[in-house]
Coordinates of C-alpha atoms in Angstrom, one line a residue:
Chain X
M23 CA 78.9 -0.3 8.3
K24 CA 77.2 -1.7 5.1
E25 CA 75.7 1.7 4.4
T26 CA 78.6 2.9 3.2
R27 CA 80.0 0.1 0.9
Y28 CA 78.9 1.8 -2.3
F29 CA 81.1 2.4 -5.1
Y30 CA 81.1 4.3 -8.2
V31 CA 82.9 2.2 -11.1
P32 CA 82.2 3.6 -14.5
D33 CA 81.4 0.9 -17.0
A34 CA 81.2 -1.6 -13.9
A35 CA 79.9 -4.6 -15.7
R36 CA 83.2 -4.8 -18.1
Q37 CA 85.7 -4.0 -15.1
S38 CA 86.7 -6.1 -12.5
E39 CA 88.5 -3.8 -10.5
L40 CA 87.8 -0.7 -8.3
P41 CA 89.4 2.5 -9.5
E42 CA 92.2 3.6 -7.6
E43 CA 90.3 6.2 -5.1
E44 CA 87.6 3.9 -4.4
A45 CA 90.0 1.0 -3.6
G46 CA 91.6 3.3 -1.4
H47 CA 88.5 3.8 0.5
A48 CA 87.3 0.3 0.4
L49 CA 90.5 -1.3 1.8
R50 CA 92.1 1.6 4.0
V51 CA 88.8 2.9 5.3
L52 CA 86.5 -0.1 5.4
R53 CA 88.9 -2.7 5.5
L54 CA 86.9 -4.9 3.3
K55 CA 88.4 -8.2 2.5
A56 CA 87.8 -11.4 0.1
G57 CA 84.8 -12.7 0.0
D58 CA 83.1 -9.4 1.5
E59 CA 80.0 -7.9 -0.3
M60 CA 79.8 -4.4 -2.0
F61 CA 77.6 -2.4 -4.0
L62 CA 78.7 -0.6 -7.2
M63 CA 77.1 1.9 -9.3
D64 CA 78.1 2.7 -13.0
G65 CA 76.6 5.8 -13.1
V66 CA 74.4 5.4 -16.1
G67 CA 71.6 3.5 -14.3
T68 CA 72.7 0.1 -13.0
F69 CA 73.7 -0.9 -9.5
F70 CA 75.4 -4.2 -8.6
R71 CA 76.1 -6.3 -6.0
A72 CA 79.4 -7.7 -6.0
E73 CA 82.0 -9.9 -4.1
V74 CA 85.7 -8.9 -3.2
T75 CA 87.8 -11.3 -4.7
V76 CA 91.6 -10.1 -4.2
A77 CA 91.8 -7.5 -1.5
A78 CA 96.0 -6.7 -1.6
G79 CA 97.7 -3.4 -1.5
K80 CA 95.8 -0.7 -3.5
H81 CA 94.0 -3.4 -5.5
C82 CA 90.6 -4.3 -4.9
M83 CA 89.3 -7.0 -7.6
Y84 CA 85.4 -7.7 -7.7
E85 CA 83.0 -10.1 -9.3
I86 CA 79.4 -9.6 -10.0
K87 CA 76.9 -11.4 -8.4
D88 CA 73.9 -9.7 -9.2
R89 CA 72.8 -6.6 -11.2
F90 CA 69.9 -4.3 -10.4
P91 CA 68.6 -1.6 -12.9
Q92 CA 67.5 1.4 -11.3
H93 CA 64.1 3.0 -12.9
P94 CA 64.4 6.7 -13.4
T95 CA 62.4 8.9 -11.3
W96 CA 62.2 11.6 -13.7
R97 CA 61.4 11.8 -17.4
G98 CA 63.8 13.8 -19.8
H99 CA 67.1 15.4 -19.4
I100 CA 67.3 18.1 -16.8
H101 CA 70.4 20.3 -17.4
L102 CA 71.4 23.5 -15.2
A103 CA 73.8 26.0 -16.8
I104 CA 75.1 28.5 -14.0
A105 CA 77.5 31.3 -13.7
P106 CA 79.6 30.1 -10.3
T107 CA 79.3 32.2 -7.6
K108 CA 82.5 34.0 -6.0
M109 CA 82.4 31.8 -3.2
M110 CA 83.0 28.1 -4.1
E111 CA 81.3 26.6 -1.1
R112 CA 78.2 28.0 -2.5
M113 CA 78.4 25.9 -5.6
E114 CA 79.7 22.8 -4.1
W115 CA 76.4 22.6 -1.8
M116 CA 74.1 23.6 -4.4
V117 CA 75.6 20.7 -6.6
E118 CA 75.4 18.3 -3.8
K119 CA 71.7 19.2 -3.1
A120 CA 70.7 19.0 -6.8
T121 CA 72.4 15.7 -7.3
E122 CA 70.2 14.2 -4.2
V123 CA 67.1 15.8 -5.8
G124 CA 68.0 14.4 -9.1
F125 CA 69.2 16.1 -12.0
D126 CA 71.3 15.1 -15.1
E127 CA 73.9 17.4 -16.1
I128 CA 75.5 20.7 -14.9
S129 CA 77.6 23.4 -17.0
F130 CA 79.5 26.5 -15.5
L131 CA 79.3 29.6 -17.4
G132 CA 81.6 32.5 -17.6
C133 CA 79.2 35.8 -17.9
K134 CA 80.1 39.4 -18.4
F135 CA 79.6 39.8 -14.8
S136 CA 80.9 36.8 -13.4
E137 CA 82.5 37.2 -9.9
R138 CA 84.4 33.6 -10.8
K139 CA 86.2 33.1 -13.8
V140 CA 87.6 29.7 -13.1
L141 CA 86.1 26.5 -11.3
R142 CA 87.7 23.2 -10.9
A143 CA 85.4 20.7 -12.3
D144 CA 87.4 17.6 -11.0
R145 CA 86.3 19.1 -7.2
V146 CA 82.7 19.2 -8.3
E147 CA 82.7 15.9 -9.9
K148 CA 83.9 14.5 -6.6
I149 CA 80.8 16.2 -5.0
V150 CA 78.6 15.0 -7.5
V151 CA 79.8 11.3 -6.9
S152 CA 79.7 11.6 -3.4
A153 CA 76.2 12.9 -3.3
M154 CA 75.2 10.0 -6.0
K155 CA 76.3 7.2 -3.2
Q156 CA 74.8 8.8 -0.3
S157 CA 71.5 9.2 -2.2
R158 CA 72.1 5.8 -3.8
K159 CA 71.7 6.8 -7.4
A160 CA 72.9 4.7 -10.3
W161 CA 72.8 7.5 -12.4
K162 CA 75.5 10.1 -12.3
P163 CA 75.2 14.0 -13.3
V164 CA 77.4 14.9 -15.9
V165 CA 80.0 17.4 -14.8
N166 CA 80.9 20.1 -17.6
T167 CA 84.0 22.0 -17.7
M168 CA 83.7 25.9 -17.2
C169 CA 83.2 27.6 -20.6
S170 CA 82.5 31.4 -21.6
F171 CA 78.5 32.3 -22.2
G172 CA 79.1 32.9 -25.9
E173 CA 80.8 29.2 -26.6
F174 CA 77.8 27.8 -24.3
M175 CA 75.4 29.5 -27.0
A176 CA 77.4 28.3 -29.8
V177 CA 76.3 24.5 -29.0
E178 CA 73.0 23.1 -30.2
H179 CA 70.9 21.9 -27.3
P180 CA 67.6 19.9 -27.7
G181 CA 64.5 20.3 -26.0
R182 CA 63.2 23.5 -24.1
K183 CA 65.4 25.9 -23.3
Y184 CA 65.0 28.8 -20.5
I185 CA 67.1 31.9 -19.4
C186 CA 66.4 33.2 -15.9
H187 CA 67.2 36.9 -15.4
C188 CA 65.6 39.9 -13.3
Y189 CA 65.4 42.4 -16.4
E190 CA 62.1 44.0 -16.4
E191 CA 62.6 45.2 -20.2
F192 CA 62.2 41.5 -21.3
P193 CA 58.7 39.9 -20.7
K194 CA 58.8 36.7 -18.5
K195 CA 57.2 33.8 -18.0
D196 CA 56.8 31.3 -15.1
F197 CA 59.1 28.8 -14.9
F198 CA 57.3 26.0 -13.0
S199 CA 54.0 27.0 -15.0
E200 CA 56.0 26.6 -18.3
I201 CA 57.5 23.4 -17.7
Q202 CA 54.2 21.8 -16.3
E203 CA 52.4 22.6 -19.5
T204 CA 51.8 19.7 -22.0
I205 CA 54.7 19.0 -24.0
D206 CA 54.6 19.4 -27.6
Y207 CA 58.3 20.0 -28.8
E208 CA 58.0 16.6 -30.5
D209 CA 57.6 14.9 -27.4
N210 CA 61.2 16.2 -26.2
E211 CA 60.9 16.4 -22.4
D212 CA 64.3 17.8 -21.9
I213 CA 64.9 20.9 -20.0
L214 CA 68.0 23.1 -20.0
V215 CA 67.9 26.4 -17.9
L216 CA 70.5 29.1 -17.2
V217 CA 71.0 31.2 -14.1
G218 CA 73.4 34.1 -14.3
P219 CA 75.9 35.4 -11.8
E220 CA 75.3 37.3 -8.8
G221 CA 75.2 40.6 -10.9
D222 CA 72.7 38.9 -13.3
F223 CA 73.3 38.5 -17.3
S224 CA 74.2 41.2 -19.1
V225 CA 71.5 42.6 -21.5
D226 CA 73.3 41.7 -24.4
E227 CA 73.5 37.9 -22.8
V228 CA 69.8 37.6 -22.3
Q229 CA 69.1 39.3 -26.0
L230 CA 71.6 36.3 -27.9
A231 CA 69.9 33.5 -25.6
L232 CA 66.6 34.6 -26.7
E233 CA 67.9 34.8 -30.1
K234 CA 69.1 31.3 -29.8
G235 CA 65.4 30.3 -29.1
Y236 CA 65.5 30.1 -25.0
E237 CA 62.6 31.3 -23.2
S238 CA 62.7 34.1 -20.9
V239 CA 61.5 33.0 -17.6
S240 CA 61.4 34.0 -14.0
L241 CA 61.2 31.5 -10.8
G242 CA 59.0 33.2 -8.9
R243 CA 58.5 36.4 -6.7
S244 CA 61.2 35.6 -4.2
R245 CA 64.7 37.5 -4.7
L246 CA 67.1 34.4 -4.8
R247 CA 70.7 34.1 -4.2
T248 CA 72.4 32.4 -7.5
E249 CA 72.9 29.1 -6.0
T250 CA 69.4 29.2 -4.6
A251 CA 68.1 30.0 -7.8
G252 CA 69.9 27.2 -9.2
L253 CA 68.5 24.5 -6.9
S254 CA 65.0 26.0 -7.0
A255 CA 65.3 25.6 -10.7
V256 CA 66.5 22.0 -10.4
M257 CA 63.7 21.2 -7.6
M258 CA 61.1 22.7 -10.3
A259 CA 62.2 20.7 -13.2
N260 CA 62.3 17.5 -11.3
L261 CA 58.9 17.9 -9.7
A262 CA 57.7 19.0 -13.4
R263 CA 58.8 15.7 -14.4
R264 CA 58.7 13.1 -11.9
I265 CA 57.7 9.6 -12.4
Q266 CA 55.6 8.4 -9.4
Chain B
M15 CA 76.4 51.0 -0.8
K16 CA 72.7 51.6 -0.6
E17 CA 72.0 47.7 -1.3
T18 CA 73.2 47.2 2.4
R19 CA 71.1 49.9 4.1
Y20 CA 68.5 47.5 5.1
F21 CA 67.7 46.9 8.8
Y22 CA 65.4 45.0 11.1
V23 CA 63.5 46.9 13.3
P24 CA 60.8 45.0 15.0
D25 CA 57.8 47.4 15.6
A26 CA 59.8 49.9 13.6
A27 CA 56.6 52.1 13.1
R28 CA 56.8 53.1 17.0
Q29 CA 60.3 53.0 17.7
S30 CA 62.5 55.8 16.5
E31 CA 66.0 54.1 17.2
L32 CA 67.8 51.2 15.6
P33 CA 68.2 48.3 18.0
E34 CA 72.0 48.0 19.4
E35 CA 73.2 45.6 16.7
E36 CA 71.7 47.3 13.8
A37 CA 73.1 50.3 14.8
G38 CA 76.4 49.5 15.0
H39 CA 76.2 48.0 11.6
A40 CA 74.8 51.4 10.4
L41 CA 77.3 53.5 12.2
R42 CA 80.7 51.7 12.5
V43 CA 80.4 49.7 9.2
L44 CA 78.1 51.9 6.6
R45 CA 79.0 55.1 8.5
L46 CA 75.9 56.6 7.9
K47 CA 75.5 60.0 9.1
A48 CA 72.5 62.5 9.8
G49 CA 70.4 63.0 6.9
D50 CA 71.5 59.6 5.2
E51 CA 68.4 57.4 4.0
M52 CA 68.1 53.8 5.1
F53 CA 65.2 51.4 4.7
L54 CA 64.0 49.3 7.8
M55 CA 61.4 46.2 7.6
D56 CA 59.6 45.2 10.4
G57 CA 59.4 41.6 10.0
V58 CA 55.6 41.7 9.9
G59 CA 55.1 43.0 6.5
T60 CA 56.2 46.5 6.1
F61 CA 59.2 48.6 4.6
F62 CA 59.9 51.8 5.8
R63 CA 62.3 54.6 4.1
A64 CA 63.3 56.4 7.2
E65 CA 66.0 59.2 7.6
V66 CA 68.9 59.3 9.9
T67 CA 68.2 61.9 12.6
V68 CA 71.0 61.6 15.0
A69 CA 74.1 59.1 14.8
A70 CA 76.0 59.5 17.6
G71 CA 77.9 56.9 19.9
K72 CA 76.0 53.7 19.7
H73 CA 72.9 55.5 19.1
C74 CA 71.2 55.9 15.4
M75 CA 68.2 57.6 15.8
Y76 CA 65.4 57.9 12.6
E77 CA 62.6 59.5 11.2
I78 CA 60.2 57.4 9.1
K79 CA 59.4 59.2 5.8
D80 CA 57.8 56.6 3.9
R81 CA 55.8 53.1 4.2
F82 CA 55.4 50.1 1.9
P83 CA 53.7 47.2 2.9
Q84 CA 54.9 44.2 1.0
H85 CA 52.2 42.1 -0.5
P86 CA 52.5 38.3 0.5
T87 CA 54.0 36.1 -2.4
W88 CA 52.1 32.9 -1.1
R89 CA 48.9 32.1 1.0
G90 CA 48.7 30.6 4.1
H91 CA 51.1 29.7 6.8
I92 CA 54.1 27.6 6.1
H93 CA 55.4 26.0 8.9
L94 CA 58.7 23.2 9.1
A95 CA 59.3 21.1 12.3
I96 CA 62.5 19.6 11.9
A97 CA 64.9 17.4 13.7
P98 CA 68.5 19.3 13.7
T99 CA 71.1 17.4 11.7
K100 CA 74.3 16.6 14.0
M101 CA 76.3 19.2 12.0
M102 CA 74.7 23.0 12.7
E103 CA 75.9 24.1 9.4
R104 CA 73.7 22.1 7.4
M105 CA 70.9 23.4 9.7
E106 CA 72.3 27.0 8.9
W107 CA 72.2 26.8 5.2
M108 CA 68.8 25.0 5.0
V109 CA 67.6 28.0 7.4
E110 CA 68.9 30.7 5.0
K111 CA 67.6 29.0 1.8
A112 CA 64.2 28.5 3.3
T113 CA 64.2 32.0 4.1
E114 CA 65.1 32.9 0.9
V115 CA 62.4 31.1 -0.8
G116 CA 59.7 32.1 1.5
F117 CA 58.1 30.4 5.0
D118 CA 56.6 31.4 8.0
E119 CA 57.7 29.5 11.0
I120 CA 60.5 27.0 11.9
S121 CA 60.3 24.7 15.1
F122 CA 63.2 22.1 16.0
L123 CA 62.4 18.7 17.5
G124 CA 64.4 16.6 19.7
C125 CA 63.4 13.1 18.5
K126 CA 64.4 9.4 19.8
F127 CA 66.9 9.1 17.2
S128 CA 68.4 12.9 17.1
E129 CA 72.0 13.1 16.8
R130 CA 71.8 16.6 18.1
K131 CA 70.1 17.4 21.5
V132 CA 70.3 21.4 21.7
L133 CA 70.4 24.1 19.3
R134 CA 70.7 27.8 19.9
A135 CA 67.7 29.3 18.5
D136 CA 69.5 32.8 18.7
R137 CA 72.0 31.7 15.9
V138 CA 69.6 30.6 13.7
E139 CA 67.7 33.7 14.4
K140 CA 70.4 35.9 13.3
I141 CA 70.8 33.7 9.8
V142 CA 67.1 34.3 9.3
V143 CA 67.5 38.0 9.9
S144 CA 70.5 38.2 7.6
A145 CA 68.7 36.2 4.7
M146 CA 65.4 38.1 5.2
K147 CA 67.4 41.5 4.3
Q148 CA 69.2 40.0 1.7
S149 CA 66.2 38.7 -0.1
R150 CA 64.3 42.0 0.8
K151 CA 61.3 40.4 2.8
A152 CA 59.7 42.3 5.1
W153 CA 58.1 39.3 6.7
K154 CA 60.4 37.4 9.3
P155 CA 60.0 33.7 9.7
V156 CA 59.6 33.2 13.3
V157 CA 62.0 30.7 15.1
N158 CA 61.1 28.5 18.0
T159 CA 63.5 27.2 20.7
M160 CA 63.9 23.6 20.4
C161 CA 61.3 21.2 22.0
S162 CA 60.9 17.4 22.1
F163 CA 58.5 15.5 20.0
G164 CA 56.1 14.9 22.5
E165 CA 55.9 18.4 23.7
F166 CA 55.3 19.5 20.3
M167 CA 52.7 17.0 19.6
A168 CA 51.1 18.3 22.7
V169 CA 50.0 21.6 21.1
E170 CA 47.3 21.9 18.5
H171 CA 47.7 23.2 15.0
P172 CA 45.6 24.8 12.6
G173 CA 45.4 23.7 9.0
R174 CA 47.0 20.7 7.2
K175 CA 49.6 18.7 9.2
Y176 CA 52.1 16.2 7.4
I177 CA 54.9 13.9 8.5
C178 CA 57.5 12.8 6.5
H179 CA 59.1 9.3 7.1
C180 CA 60.7 6.5 5.3
Y181 CA 58.7 3.3 7.0
E182 CA 57.0 1.2 4.3
E183 CA 54.7 -0.1 7.1
F184 CA 52.8 3.0 6.5
P185 CA 51.1 3.8 3.8
K186 CA 52.2 7.4 2.4
K187 CA 50.7 9.8 -0.1
D188 CA 52.9 12.0 -2.3
F189 CA 53.3 15.3 -0.3
F190 CA 53.3 17.9 -3.2
S191 CA 50.2 16.2 -4.9
E192 CA 48.4 16.3 -1.7
I193 CA 49.1 20.2 -0.8
Q194 CA 47.9 21.1 -4.4
E195 CA 44.5 19.5 -4.0
T196 CA 41.5 21.9 -3.7
I197 CA 41.7 23.1 0.0
D198 CA 38.6 22.1 2.0
Y199 CA 39.9 22.2 5.6
E200 CA 37.6 25.2 6.1
D201 CA 39.5 27.3 3.9
N202 CA 42.6 26.9 6.2
E203 CA 45.5 27.1 3.7
D204 CA 48.0 26.5 6.6
I205 CA 50.6 23.9 5.9
L206 CA 52.6 22.2 9.0
V207 CA 55.4 19.6 7.9
L208 CA 57.5 17.6 9.9
V209 CA 60.9 16.1 9.0
G210 CA 63.0 13.5 11.0
P211 CA 66.3 13.2 12.1
E212 CA 69.0 11.4 10.2
G213 CA 67.9 8.3 11.6
D214 CA 64.4 8.9 10.9
F215 CA 61.5 9.4 13.3
S216 CA 60.8 6.4 15.5
V217 CA 57.7 4.2 14.8
D218 CA 56.1 5.5 18.0
E219 CA 56.7 8.9 16.8
V220 CA 55.0 8.2 13.4
Q221 CA 52.1 6.6 15.2
L222 CA 51.7 9.4 17.6
A223 CA 51.5 11.5 14.8
L224 CA 49.3 9.9 13.1
E225 CA 46.7 10.0 16.1
K226 CA 47.2 13.5 16.2
G227 CA 45.8 13.8 12.7
Y228 CA 49.2 14.5 10.9
E229 CA 49.1 12.7 7.4
S230 CA 51.7 10.1 6.4
V231 CA 53.7 11.3 3.3
S232 CA 56.7 11.4 1.3
L233 CA 58.6 14.1 -0.3
G234 CA 59.0 11.7 -3.8
R235 CA 61.5 9.0 -4.4
S236 CA 64.9 10.5 -3.9
R237 CA 66.8 10.0 -0.8
L238 CA 67.4 12.9 0.7
R239 CA 69.8 14.2 3.7
T240 CA 67.5 15.9 6.5
E241 CA 68.4 19.5 5.7
T242 CA 67.5 18.9 1.7
A243 CA 64.5 17.2 3.2
G244 CA 63.4 20.1 5.0
L245 CA 64.2 22.6 2.1
S246 CA 62.3 20.6 -0.2
A247 CA 59.7 20.4 1.9
V248 CA 59.3 24.4 2.2
M249 CA 59.8 24.8 -1.5
M250 CA 57.3 22.3 -2.3
A251 CA 54.9 24.3 0.1
N252 CA 55.9 27.6 -1.1
L253 CA 55.1 26.5 -4.9
A254 CA 51.8 24.9 -4.1
R255 CA 50.7 28.4 -2.2
R256 CA 52.5 30.9 -4.4
I257 CA 50.3 33.8 -5.4
Q258 CA 51.7 35.1 -9.2

């Protein structure tokens, strides 16, 4: 039972009560009572051991007993920007797996050939939180609301930037080899990688990304579905930046 | 439409008719007719361009026009042996993704702490074939029927062998670092990696594997679900052995 006593509480150190949804789980499902021990994660790197002080109605108050900062297991900021697949469940599992493996941020892009034009970021957020708890991470990946490819390009991002695509016309480097090379981008180890929709990015989109300083890359010689490509990119980035 | 005209035909070069299930898809779904072009893969490395010669009832006969051997994109034989998860769909997506990424063989282990004791290998085989077609691979991963951990240990496997587990008592090396090192096992690049059930292998199982020459490894510092661990192991093996 103790296994499931993990709760996500943003800004946990300054709060003294579980958020409503977490309180419901703590009280109705786990039936925690005053004096019971539980663990909180604040999503920005710290676990807390806490004791339930009040368990009444929909309210679960706590007192923090200990704090345990979690050491990062990878360097830099790993950001995946992906055109969501037509089938939402394929995005959902990818987000679950990417959270388990470890990454920092996900953005969803509306592209010219996108089959899915809207996406409920709140649903993705729930999956991220659940996977974060299950895999005992004190760091929560940031989930951004969907935006158009053009809007995304208009924002400046630090670090190295990559776009994966299947066009033969644009020379491509190997993503994993590239990110493993010695960093000389002013010691910035951040990685932002773009994965297109089922029908790929358009030529214009690839062209725009190249103009914006993105590097043209391939994830290897296998033909991957969009969600598999997204997860592969995250796994490669995590491997290339891991701290052992 | 052409995109879906791929059929898996074991021993395609010596046959002249699609297997029943593939014929059903060709004739009832795609409505292929005599003279139409289609592509066959034999599962052991060759694509064929073929022409439909007879399309009648449940029978689809063909004549081979061209053959295209597919060059391997990784070296050695990548074999994952995994204790299937309680939820079958988690195994199914793992098998689909591992096939897309690229591996050679999968075995299913009944372990002391396994939550799933039986597994329909024919269902897994269907998913493998479908992913193989979708990702345009001429090589089909071998799907073995489930066996007990003890039975699996009784069989000799060539190449390097690894067991992933979470016990602190056994020293562990990093799987990805290990498999990237220069091969000195008589030039054998084969990799066999074992992933345990939700409740991990038992201490006795780990002990037995070590006695049988398996190396004790970790997939990294993230806590991964069984199916995520399985896919991670395959992705790491594929990356370490890839041919660029």
